[in-house]
XYZ file of C-alpha atoms in Angstrom:
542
model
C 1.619 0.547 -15.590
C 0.344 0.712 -12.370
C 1.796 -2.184 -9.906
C 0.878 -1.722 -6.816
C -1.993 -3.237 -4.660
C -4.456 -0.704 -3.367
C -3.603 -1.407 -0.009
C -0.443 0.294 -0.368
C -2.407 3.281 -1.344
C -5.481 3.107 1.407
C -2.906 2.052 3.690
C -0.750 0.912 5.647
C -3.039 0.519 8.574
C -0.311 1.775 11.080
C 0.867 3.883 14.192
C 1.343 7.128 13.575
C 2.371 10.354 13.314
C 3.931 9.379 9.888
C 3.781 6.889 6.886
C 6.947 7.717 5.161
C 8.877 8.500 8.236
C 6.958 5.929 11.217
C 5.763 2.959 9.072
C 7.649 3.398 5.886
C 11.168 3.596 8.117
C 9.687 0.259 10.558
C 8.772 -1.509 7.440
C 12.761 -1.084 6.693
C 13.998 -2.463 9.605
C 11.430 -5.740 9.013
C 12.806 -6.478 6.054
C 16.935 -5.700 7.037
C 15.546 -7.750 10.152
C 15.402 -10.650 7.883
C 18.905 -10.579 6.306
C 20.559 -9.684 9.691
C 22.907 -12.182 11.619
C 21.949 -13.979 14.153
C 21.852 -13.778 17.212
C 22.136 -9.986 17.026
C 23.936 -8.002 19.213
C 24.071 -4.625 18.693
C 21.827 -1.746 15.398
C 23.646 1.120 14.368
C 21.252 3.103 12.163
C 22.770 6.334 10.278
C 19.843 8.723 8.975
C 20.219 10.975 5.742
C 18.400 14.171 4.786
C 14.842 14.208 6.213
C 15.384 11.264 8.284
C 18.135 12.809 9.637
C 16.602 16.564 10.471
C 12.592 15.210 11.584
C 13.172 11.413 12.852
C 12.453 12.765 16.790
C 9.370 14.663 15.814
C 8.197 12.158 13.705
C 9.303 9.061 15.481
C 11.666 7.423 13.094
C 13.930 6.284 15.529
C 11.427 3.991 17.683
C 10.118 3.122 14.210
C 13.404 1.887 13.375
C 14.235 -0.048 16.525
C 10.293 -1.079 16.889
C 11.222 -2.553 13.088
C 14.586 -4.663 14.283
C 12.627 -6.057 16.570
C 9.753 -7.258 14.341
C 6.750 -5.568 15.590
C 4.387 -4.790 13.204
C 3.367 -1.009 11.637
C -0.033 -0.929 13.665
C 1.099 -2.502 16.795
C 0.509 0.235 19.362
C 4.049 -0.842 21.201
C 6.100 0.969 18.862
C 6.119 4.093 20.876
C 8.009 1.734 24.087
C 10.366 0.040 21.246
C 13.376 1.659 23.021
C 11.882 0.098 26.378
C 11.241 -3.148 24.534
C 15.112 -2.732 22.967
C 16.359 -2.437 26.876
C 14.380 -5.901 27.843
C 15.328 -7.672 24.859
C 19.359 -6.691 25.549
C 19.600 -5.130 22.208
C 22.606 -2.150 21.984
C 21.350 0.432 19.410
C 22.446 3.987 18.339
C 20.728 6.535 16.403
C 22.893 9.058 14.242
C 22.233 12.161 12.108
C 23.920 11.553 9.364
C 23.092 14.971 7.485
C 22.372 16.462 3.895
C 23.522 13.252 1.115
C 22.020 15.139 -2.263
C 23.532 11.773 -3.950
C 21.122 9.904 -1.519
C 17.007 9.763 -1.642
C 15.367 11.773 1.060
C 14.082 9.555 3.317
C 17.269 7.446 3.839
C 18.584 4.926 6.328
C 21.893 2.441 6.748
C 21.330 0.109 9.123
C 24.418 -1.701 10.214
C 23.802 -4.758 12.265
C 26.447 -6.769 14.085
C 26.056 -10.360 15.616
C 27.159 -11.838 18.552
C 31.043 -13.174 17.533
C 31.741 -10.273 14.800
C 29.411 -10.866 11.565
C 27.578 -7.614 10.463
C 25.847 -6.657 7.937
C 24.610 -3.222 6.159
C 21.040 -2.628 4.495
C 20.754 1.155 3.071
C 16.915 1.277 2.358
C 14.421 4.025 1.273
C 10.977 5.312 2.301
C 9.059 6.517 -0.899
C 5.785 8.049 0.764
C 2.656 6.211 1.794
C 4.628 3.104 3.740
C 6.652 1.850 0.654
C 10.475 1.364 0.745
C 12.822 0.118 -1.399
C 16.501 -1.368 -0.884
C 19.089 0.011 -2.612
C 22.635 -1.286 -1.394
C 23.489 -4.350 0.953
C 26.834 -4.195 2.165
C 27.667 -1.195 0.327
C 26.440 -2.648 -2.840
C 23.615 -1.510 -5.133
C 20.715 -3.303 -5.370
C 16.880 -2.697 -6.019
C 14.514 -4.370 -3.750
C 10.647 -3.382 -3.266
C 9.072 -6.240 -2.571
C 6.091 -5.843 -5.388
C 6.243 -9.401 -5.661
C 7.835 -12.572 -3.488
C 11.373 -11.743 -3.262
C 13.948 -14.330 -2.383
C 17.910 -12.938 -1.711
C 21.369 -14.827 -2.263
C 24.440 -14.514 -1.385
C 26.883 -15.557 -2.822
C 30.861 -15.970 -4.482
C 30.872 -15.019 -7.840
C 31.802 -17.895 -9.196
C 30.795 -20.102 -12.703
C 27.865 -22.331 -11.881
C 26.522 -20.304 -9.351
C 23.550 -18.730 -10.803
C 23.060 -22.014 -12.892
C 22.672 -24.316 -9.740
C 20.281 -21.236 -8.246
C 18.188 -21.126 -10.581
C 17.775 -25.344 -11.176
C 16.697 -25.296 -7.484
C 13.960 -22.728 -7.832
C 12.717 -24.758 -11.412
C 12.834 -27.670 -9.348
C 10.823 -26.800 -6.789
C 7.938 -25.861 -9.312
C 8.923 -22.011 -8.570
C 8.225 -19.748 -11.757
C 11.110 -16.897 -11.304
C 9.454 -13.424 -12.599
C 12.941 -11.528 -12.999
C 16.215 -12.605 -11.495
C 19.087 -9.926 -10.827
C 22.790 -10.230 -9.524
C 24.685 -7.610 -8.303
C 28.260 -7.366 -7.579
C 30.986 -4.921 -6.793
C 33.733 -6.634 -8.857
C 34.458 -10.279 -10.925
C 35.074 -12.712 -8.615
C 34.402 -11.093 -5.440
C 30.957 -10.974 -3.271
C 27.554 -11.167 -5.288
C 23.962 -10.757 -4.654
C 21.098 -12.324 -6.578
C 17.628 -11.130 -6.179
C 14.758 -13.814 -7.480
C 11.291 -12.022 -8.209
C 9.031 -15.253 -8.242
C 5.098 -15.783 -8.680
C 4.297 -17.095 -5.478
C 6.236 -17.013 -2.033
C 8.641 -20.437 -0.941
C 8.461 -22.373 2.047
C 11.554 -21.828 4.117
C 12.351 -25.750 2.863
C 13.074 -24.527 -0.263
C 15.233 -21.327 1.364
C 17.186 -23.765 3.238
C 18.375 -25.802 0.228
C 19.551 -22.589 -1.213
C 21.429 -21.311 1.570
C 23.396 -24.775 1.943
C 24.092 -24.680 -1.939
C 28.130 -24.486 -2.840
C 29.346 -21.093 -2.453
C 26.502 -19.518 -0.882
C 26.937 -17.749 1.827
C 23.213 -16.673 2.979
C 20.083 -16.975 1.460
C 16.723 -15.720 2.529
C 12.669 -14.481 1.709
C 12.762 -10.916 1.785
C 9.196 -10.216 3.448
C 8.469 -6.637 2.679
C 5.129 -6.333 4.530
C 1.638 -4.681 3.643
C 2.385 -5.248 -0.210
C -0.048 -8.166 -0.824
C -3.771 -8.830 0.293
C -3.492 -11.602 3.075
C -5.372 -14.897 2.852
C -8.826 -13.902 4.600
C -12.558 -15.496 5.218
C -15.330 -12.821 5.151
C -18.505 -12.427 3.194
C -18.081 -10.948 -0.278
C -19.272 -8.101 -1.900
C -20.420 -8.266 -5.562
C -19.297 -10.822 -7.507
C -16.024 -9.687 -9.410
C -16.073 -9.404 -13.140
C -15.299 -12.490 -14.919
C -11.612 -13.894 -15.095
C -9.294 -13.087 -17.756
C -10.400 -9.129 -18.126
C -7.720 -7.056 -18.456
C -7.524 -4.364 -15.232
C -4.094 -2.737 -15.899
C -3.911 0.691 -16.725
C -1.190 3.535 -16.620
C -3.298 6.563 -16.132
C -6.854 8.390 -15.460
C -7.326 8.025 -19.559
C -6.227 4.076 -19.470
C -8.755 3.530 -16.303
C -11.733 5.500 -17.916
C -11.579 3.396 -20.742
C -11.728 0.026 -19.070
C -14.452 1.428 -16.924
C -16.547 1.944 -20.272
C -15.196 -0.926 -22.150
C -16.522 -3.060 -18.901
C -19.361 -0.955 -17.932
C -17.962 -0.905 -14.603
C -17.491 2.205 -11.981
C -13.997 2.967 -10.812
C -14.791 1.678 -7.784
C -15.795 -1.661 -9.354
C -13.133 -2.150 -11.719
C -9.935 -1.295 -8.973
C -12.027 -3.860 -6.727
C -11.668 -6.180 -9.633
C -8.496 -5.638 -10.639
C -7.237 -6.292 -6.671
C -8.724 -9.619 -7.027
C -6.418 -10.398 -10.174
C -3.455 -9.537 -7.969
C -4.650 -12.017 -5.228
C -4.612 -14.617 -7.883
C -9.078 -14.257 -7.914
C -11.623 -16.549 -7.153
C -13.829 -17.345 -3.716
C -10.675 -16.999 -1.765
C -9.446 -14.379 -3.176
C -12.486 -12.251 -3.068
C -12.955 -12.945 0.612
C -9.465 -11.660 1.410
C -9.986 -8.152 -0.266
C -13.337 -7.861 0.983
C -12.332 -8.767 4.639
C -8.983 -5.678 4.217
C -10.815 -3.233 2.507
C -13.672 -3.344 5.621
C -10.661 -3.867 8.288
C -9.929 -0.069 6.641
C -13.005 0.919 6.743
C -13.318 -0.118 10.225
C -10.366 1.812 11.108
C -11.137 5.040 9.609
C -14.196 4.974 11.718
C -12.339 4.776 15.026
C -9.516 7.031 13.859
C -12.265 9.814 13.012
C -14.424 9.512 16.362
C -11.756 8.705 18.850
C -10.457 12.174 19.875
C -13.718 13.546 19.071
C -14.949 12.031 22.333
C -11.253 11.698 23.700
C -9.313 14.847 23.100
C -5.697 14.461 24.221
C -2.467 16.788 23.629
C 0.031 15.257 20.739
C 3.450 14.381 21.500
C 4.897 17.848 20.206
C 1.979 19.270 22.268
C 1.081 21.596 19.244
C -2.419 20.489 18.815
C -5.440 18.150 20.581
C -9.160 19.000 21.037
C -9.428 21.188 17.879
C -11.566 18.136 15.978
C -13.798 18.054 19.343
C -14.074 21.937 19.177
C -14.877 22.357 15.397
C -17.621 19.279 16.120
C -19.192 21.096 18.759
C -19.919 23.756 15.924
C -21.445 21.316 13.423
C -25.259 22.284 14.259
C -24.814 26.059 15.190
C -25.781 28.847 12.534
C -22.309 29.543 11.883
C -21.679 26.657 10.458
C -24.844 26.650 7.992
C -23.597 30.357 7.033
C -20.270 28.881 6.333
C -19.298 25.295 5.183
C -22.477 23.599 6.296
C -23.039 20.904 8.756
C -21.672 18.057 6.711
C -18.217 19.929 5.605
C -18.023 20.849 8.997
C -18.190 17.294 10.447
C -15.908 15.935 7.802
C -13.430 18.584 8.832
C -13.688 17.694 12.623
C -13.144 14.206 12.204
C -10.337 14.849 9.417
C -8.526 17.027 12.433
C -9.260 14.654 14.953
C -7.244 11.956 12.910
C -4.384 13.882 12.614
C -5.267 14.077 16.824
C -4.864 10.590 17.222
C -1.884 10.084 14.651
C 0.232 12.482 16.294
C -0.416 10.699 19.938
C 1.100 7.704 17.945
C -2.639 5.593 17.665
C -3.343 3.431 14.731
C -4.319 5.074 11.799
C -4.499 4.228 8.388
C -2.536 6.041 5.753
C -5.032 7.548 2.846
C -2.305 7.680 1.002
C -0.183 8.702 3.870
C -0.500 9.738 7.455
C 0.215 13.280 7.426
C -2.764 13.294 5.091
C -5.032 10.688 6.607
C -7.658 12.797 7.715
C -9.133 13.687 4.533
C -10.200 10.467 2.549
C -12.134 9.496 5.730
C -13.565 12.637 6.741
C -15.216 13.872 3.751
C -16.513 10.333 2.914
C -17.913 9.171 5.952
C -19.221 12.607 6.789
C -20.596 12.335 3.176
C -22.146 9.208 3.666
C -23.686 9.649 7.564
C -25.733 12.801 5.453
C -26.821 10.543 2.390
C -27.380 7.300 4.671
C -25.291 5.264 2.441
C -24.649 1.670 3.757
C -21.173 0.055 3.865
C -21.385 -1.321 0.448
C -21.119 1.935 -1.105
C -18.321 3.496 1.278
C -16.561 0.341 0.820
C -16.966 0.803 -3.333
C -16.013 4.741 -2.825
C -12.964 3.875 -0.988
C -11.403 1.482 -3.846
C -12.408 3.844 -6.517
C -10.100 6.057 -4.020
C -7.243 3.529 -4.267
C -7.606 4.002 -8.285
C -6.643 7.393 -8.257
C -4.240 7.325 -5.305
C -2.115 4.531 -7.154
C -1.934 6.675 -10.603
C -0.459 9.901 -8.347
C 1.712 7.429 -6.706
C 3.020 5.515 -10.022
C 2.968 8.834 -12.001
C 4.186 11.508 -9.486
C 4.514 11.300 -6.118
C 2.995 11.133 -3.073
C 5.816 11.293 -0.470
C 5.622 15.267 1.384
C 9.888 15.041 1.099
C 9.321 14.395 -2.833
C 6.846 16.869 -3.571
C 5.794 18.993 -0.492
C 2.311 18.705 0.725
C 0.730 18.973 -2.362
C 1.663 15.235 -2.828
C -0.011 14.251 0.222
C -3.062 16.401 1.018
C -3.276 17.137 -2.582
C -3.284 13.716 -3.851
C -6.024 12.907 -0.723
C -8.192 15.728 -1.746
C -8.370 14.214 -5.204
C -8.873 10.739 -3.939
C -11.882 11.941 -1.305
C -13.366 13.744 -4.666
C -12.792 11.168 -6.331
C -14.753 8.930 -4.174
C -17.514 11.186 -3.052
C -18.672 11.552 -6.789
C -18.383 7.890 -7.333
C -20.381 7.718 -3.435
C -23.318 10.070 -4.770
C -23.690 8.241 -8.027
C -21.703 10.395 -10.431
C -19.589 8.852 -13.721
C -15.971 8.045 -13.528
C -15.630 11.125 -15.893
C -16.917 13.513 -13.501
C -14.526 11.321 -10.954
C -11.720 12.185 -12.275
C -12.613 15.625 -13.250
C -13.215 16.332 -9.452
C -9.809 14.731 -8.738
C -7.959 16.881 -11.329
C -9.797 19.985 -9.691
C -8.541 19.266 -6.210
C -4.817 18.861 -7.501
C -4.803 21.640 -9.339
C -6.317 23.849 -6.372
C -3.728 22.754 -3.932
C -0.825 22.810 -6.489
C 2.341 24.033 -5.308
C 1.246 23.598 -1.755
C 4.604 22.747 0.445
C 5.469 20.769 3.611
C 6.723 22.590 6.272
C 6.054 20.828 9.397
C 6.832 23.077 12.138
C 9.622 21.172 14.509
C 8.962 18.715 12.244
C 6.187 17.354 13.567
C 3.310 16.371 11.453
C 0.795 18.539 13.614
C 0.472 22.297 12.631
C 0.031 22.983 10.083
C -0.729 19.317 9.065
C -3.882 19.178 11.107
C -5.779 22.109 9.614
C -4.730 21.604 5.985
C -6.284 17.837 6.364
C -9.698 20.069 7.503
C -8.968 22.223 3.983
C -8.691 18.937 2.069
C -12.111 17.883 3.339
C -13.891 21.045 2.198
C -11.363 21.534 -1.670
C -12.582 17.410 -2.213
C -16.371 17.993 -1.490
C -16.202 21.655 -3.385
C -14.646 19.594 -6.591
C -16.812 17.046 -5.894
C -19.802 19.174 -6.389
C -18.110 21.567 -9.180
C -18.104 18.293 -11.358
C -21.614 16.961 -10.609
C -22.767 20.195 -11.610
C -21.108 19.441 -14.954
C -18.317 21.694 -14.323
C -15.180 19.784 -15.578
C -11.287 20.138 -16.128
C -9.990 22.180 -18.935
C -6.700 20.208 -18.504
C -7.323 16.368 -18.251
C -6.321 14.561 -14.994
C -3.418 12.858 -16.055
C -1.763 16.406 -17.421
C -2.776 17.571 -13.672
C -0.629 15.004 -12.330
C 2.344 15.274 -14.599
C 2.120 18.821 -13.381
C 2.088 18.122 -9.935
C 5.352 16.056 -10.427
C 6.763 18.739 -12.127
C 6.025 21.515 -9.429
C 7.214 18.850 -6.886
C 10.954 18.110 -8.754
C 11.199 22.020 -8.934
C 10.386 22.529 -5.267
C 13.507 23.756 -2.747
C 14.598 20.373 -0.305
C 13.340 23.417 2.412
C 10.232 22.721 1.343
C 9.935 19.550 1.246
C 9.379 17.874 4.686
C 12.708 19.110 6.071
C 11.752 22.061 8.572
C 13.647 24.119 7.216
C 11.081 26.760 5.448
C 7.708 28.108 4.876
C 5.977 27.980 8.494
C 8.628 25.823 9.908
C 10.841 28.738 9.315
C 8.691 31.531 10.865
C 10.164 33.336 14.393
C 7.372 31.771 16.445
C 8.403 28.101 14.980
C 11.934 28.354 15.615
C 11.723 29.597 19.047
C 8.795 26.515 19.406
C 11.632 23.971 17.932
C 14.335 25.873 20.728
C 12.034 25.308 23.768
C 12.791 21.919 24.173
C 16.176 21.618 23.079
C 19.156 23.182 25.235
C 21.227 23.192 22.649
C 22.246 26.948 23.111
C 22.683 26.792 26.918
């Protein structure tokens, strides 16, 4: 089934240039931030595979120390964290660790030491779009994602242990969702991981830490996973309590749309409620995120339109302001038209402002956040739609962002850029057909069109940078989302079913080269002109 919350999908509202490899590696460093001894002293962090070969061009490593020292994915100071490291006294090294097949490919270790000699070791993963996952403390395995409130122990592995553990959390009135404990070898060091309903208060955490043979106990936060509490005026009312919103793919959704007679819109806007627990509350909270994105995209789309200004790899700024400039001429009516156009410009100039490191949010990630917001807010300035309906377009984008995500991928070192401007394609189509009053059929037939018409498509970021060709391939996945759009309006629908598309797109993905996959190391990246653009800068040969 589908788990996640739709923020993690329109979202997280960070600083760029990337949401697997900026926010998804901070995001990291949060959550080892809180297991680390205190006071710390000194961060080693070793990056594998992609990490390793991109983290300059993509800024991984302030990420990473921007993370240790809790700052937040869409605080602007994460391009001074190293400055901020310096004034703080915190020692830190960055290392390339290399190629690690055994290892996922967006990997990091982050070894932490405390003043008087404890340290500490959190190996964690960035799976595309801001999410992570933990998979060893101390060198062993665990699996951490922070879907729901996660609490951590540890501990001896000892009889009683797990018994006493567990009485606490009963005791406290805390409903534990799974519990697992992980261990190297009988009798030595353990770890227990407590998925529980709703988060503890640090009362609670404190009894558990001073049980016997504990040795450290703590709320893993893993931040952007659940809608914050919130007061803002509501949308429509949600449908009533008790419906059932999960589904597992584009078939499972289209039939709770009919079943409910909602749109997909509706129904994912529902759904999120359930997740926040529903009522007034509730409602107010994902009303008040969903327009803090919308408010976002806005800025992101017409900053560097008025603003141009060169990206950190210097590669691209002013094309968005350029191809705007064009909107009204002849041109552009013989060619994409003056909406297409405009969509395009403001889907380049958000790639503009992601790759100066301005807050952007990921839709579903930031090498691809142009798209979603270009073609639906150009959409919508030509239609005159009001807020209410961009707001319902962009969670019936969440819908089909979160079934990629949960059934493929949507991480550019998974599946090349396919999962990333193809998945956003299919989410702006998506959402434009739901915008301009089309069925969640014809939805997800427009979705399934724009996958399958950018299938195969890899990531090849020259220098690694997510600028060219990132930045014109967001202005391609404006126009393939509003062609598919209006291919199924016209009635023109998907011989093979969306969900098939999508199993296909994973399948392409697993068979794709690691060179193609967000690593540099082919396609463009690999061209004469790119390597000698990646040599400019670096001395290496001298």
């Amino acid at each position: 089934m589908v788990t996640m919350s739709a923020f993690e999908v329109l979202g997280p509202i960070m600083v760029g240039p990337s949401s697997s490899h900026t926010a998804g590696a901070l995001r990291i460093a949060l959550v080892a931030r809180s297991l680390a001894p205190h006071p710390l002293a000194d961060v080693e962090f070793l990056l594998y595979n992609s990490f390793s070969r991109t983290h300059a061009g993509h800024g991984t490593d302030r990420a990473l120390v921007a993370g240790i020292l809790g700052l937040a994915p869409d605080d602007i100071r994460v391009r001074r964290s190293f400055e901020l490291a310096g004034e703080a006294g915190l020692d830190f090294s960055i290392l390339e660790a290399g190629a690690d097949e055994t290892r996922h490919p967006n990997t990091v270790e982050i070894r932490m030491r405390a003043e008087g000699g404890p340290t500490l070791s959190v190996t964690g993963e960035s799976l595309g779009g801001g999410r992570i996952r933990l998979s060893s403390i101390d060198g062993v395995p665990v699996d951490i994602a922070g879907e729901m409130p996660t609490v951590f122990v540890a501990h001896e592995d000892r009889p009683g242990v797990l018994a006493a553990l567990t009485k606490a959390l009963s005791g406290a009135g805390v409903n534990i969702a799974t519990m697992r404990t992980f261990r190297h070898e009988r009798g030595g060091a353990a770890y227990t991981v407590f998925e529980v309903d709703e988060p503890v208060d640090e009362a609670l955490v404190g009894r558990l830490r001073e049980g016997p043979h504990v040795t450290f106990a703590a709320q893993v936060d893993v931040p952007g996973a659940l809608v914050p509490a919130a007061s803002a005026g509501t949308d429509a009312e949600p449908a009533p309590s008790g419906a059932g919103y999960s589904f597992d793919g584009g078939a499972g959704l289209l039939g709770l749309c009919e079943r409910g007679g909602l749109t997909i819109g509706e129904l994912m806007r529902a759904r999120e409620l359930s997740l926040a627990g529903g009522g007034p509350q509730g409602a107010a909270a994902a009303d008040a995120q969903i327009s803090r994105v919308l408010e976002v995209m806005r800025d992101e789309t017409h900053e560097a339109l008025a603003h141009p200004r060169r990206s950190l790899g210097g590669m691209i700024g002013g094309e968005g302001a350029a191809l705007w400039a064009c909107a009204g001429t002849a041109r552009a009516q013989a060619l994409l038209g003056e909406t297409a156009t405009r969509g395009a410009a403001m889907a380049m100039a958000t790639l503009e402002r992601s790759s100066t490191m301005g807050v952007i949010v990921a839709a579903p990630t930031a090498g691809s956040s142009g798209v979603v917001p270009g073609a639906l807010l150009a959409c919508a300035d030509a239609v005159g739609a009001d807020d209410g309906a961009i707001r319902r377009a962009l969670w019936n984008a969440a819908a089909v962002g979160a079934i990629v995500s949960t059934n493929a991928t949507i991480a550019g070192a998974e599946g090349g850029c396919q999962a990333e401007v193809g998945t956003a394609s299919a989410m702006a189509a998506s959402a434009l057909v739901e915008l301009l009053g089309g069925s969640p059929a014809q939805c997800l037939d427009a979705a399934a069109l724009a996958i399958a018409n950018t299938l195969g498509l890899v990531c090849d970021p020259v220098s690694g940078m997510v600028e060219y060709p990132c930045q014109a391939r967001n202005a391609m996945g404006v126009s393939v989302a509003m062609c598919s759009a209006q291919l199924a309006l016209a009635g023109v629908s998907s011989l093979v079913p969306f969900d098939e598309v999508v199993g296909a797109m994973a399948e392409v993905g697993a068979r794709m080269p690691s060179q193609l996959r967000e690593t540099a190391e082919g396609g463009l990246a690999a061209t004469p002109t790119a390597r000698r653009l990646g040599c400019d800068g670096c001395g290496g040969c001298a």
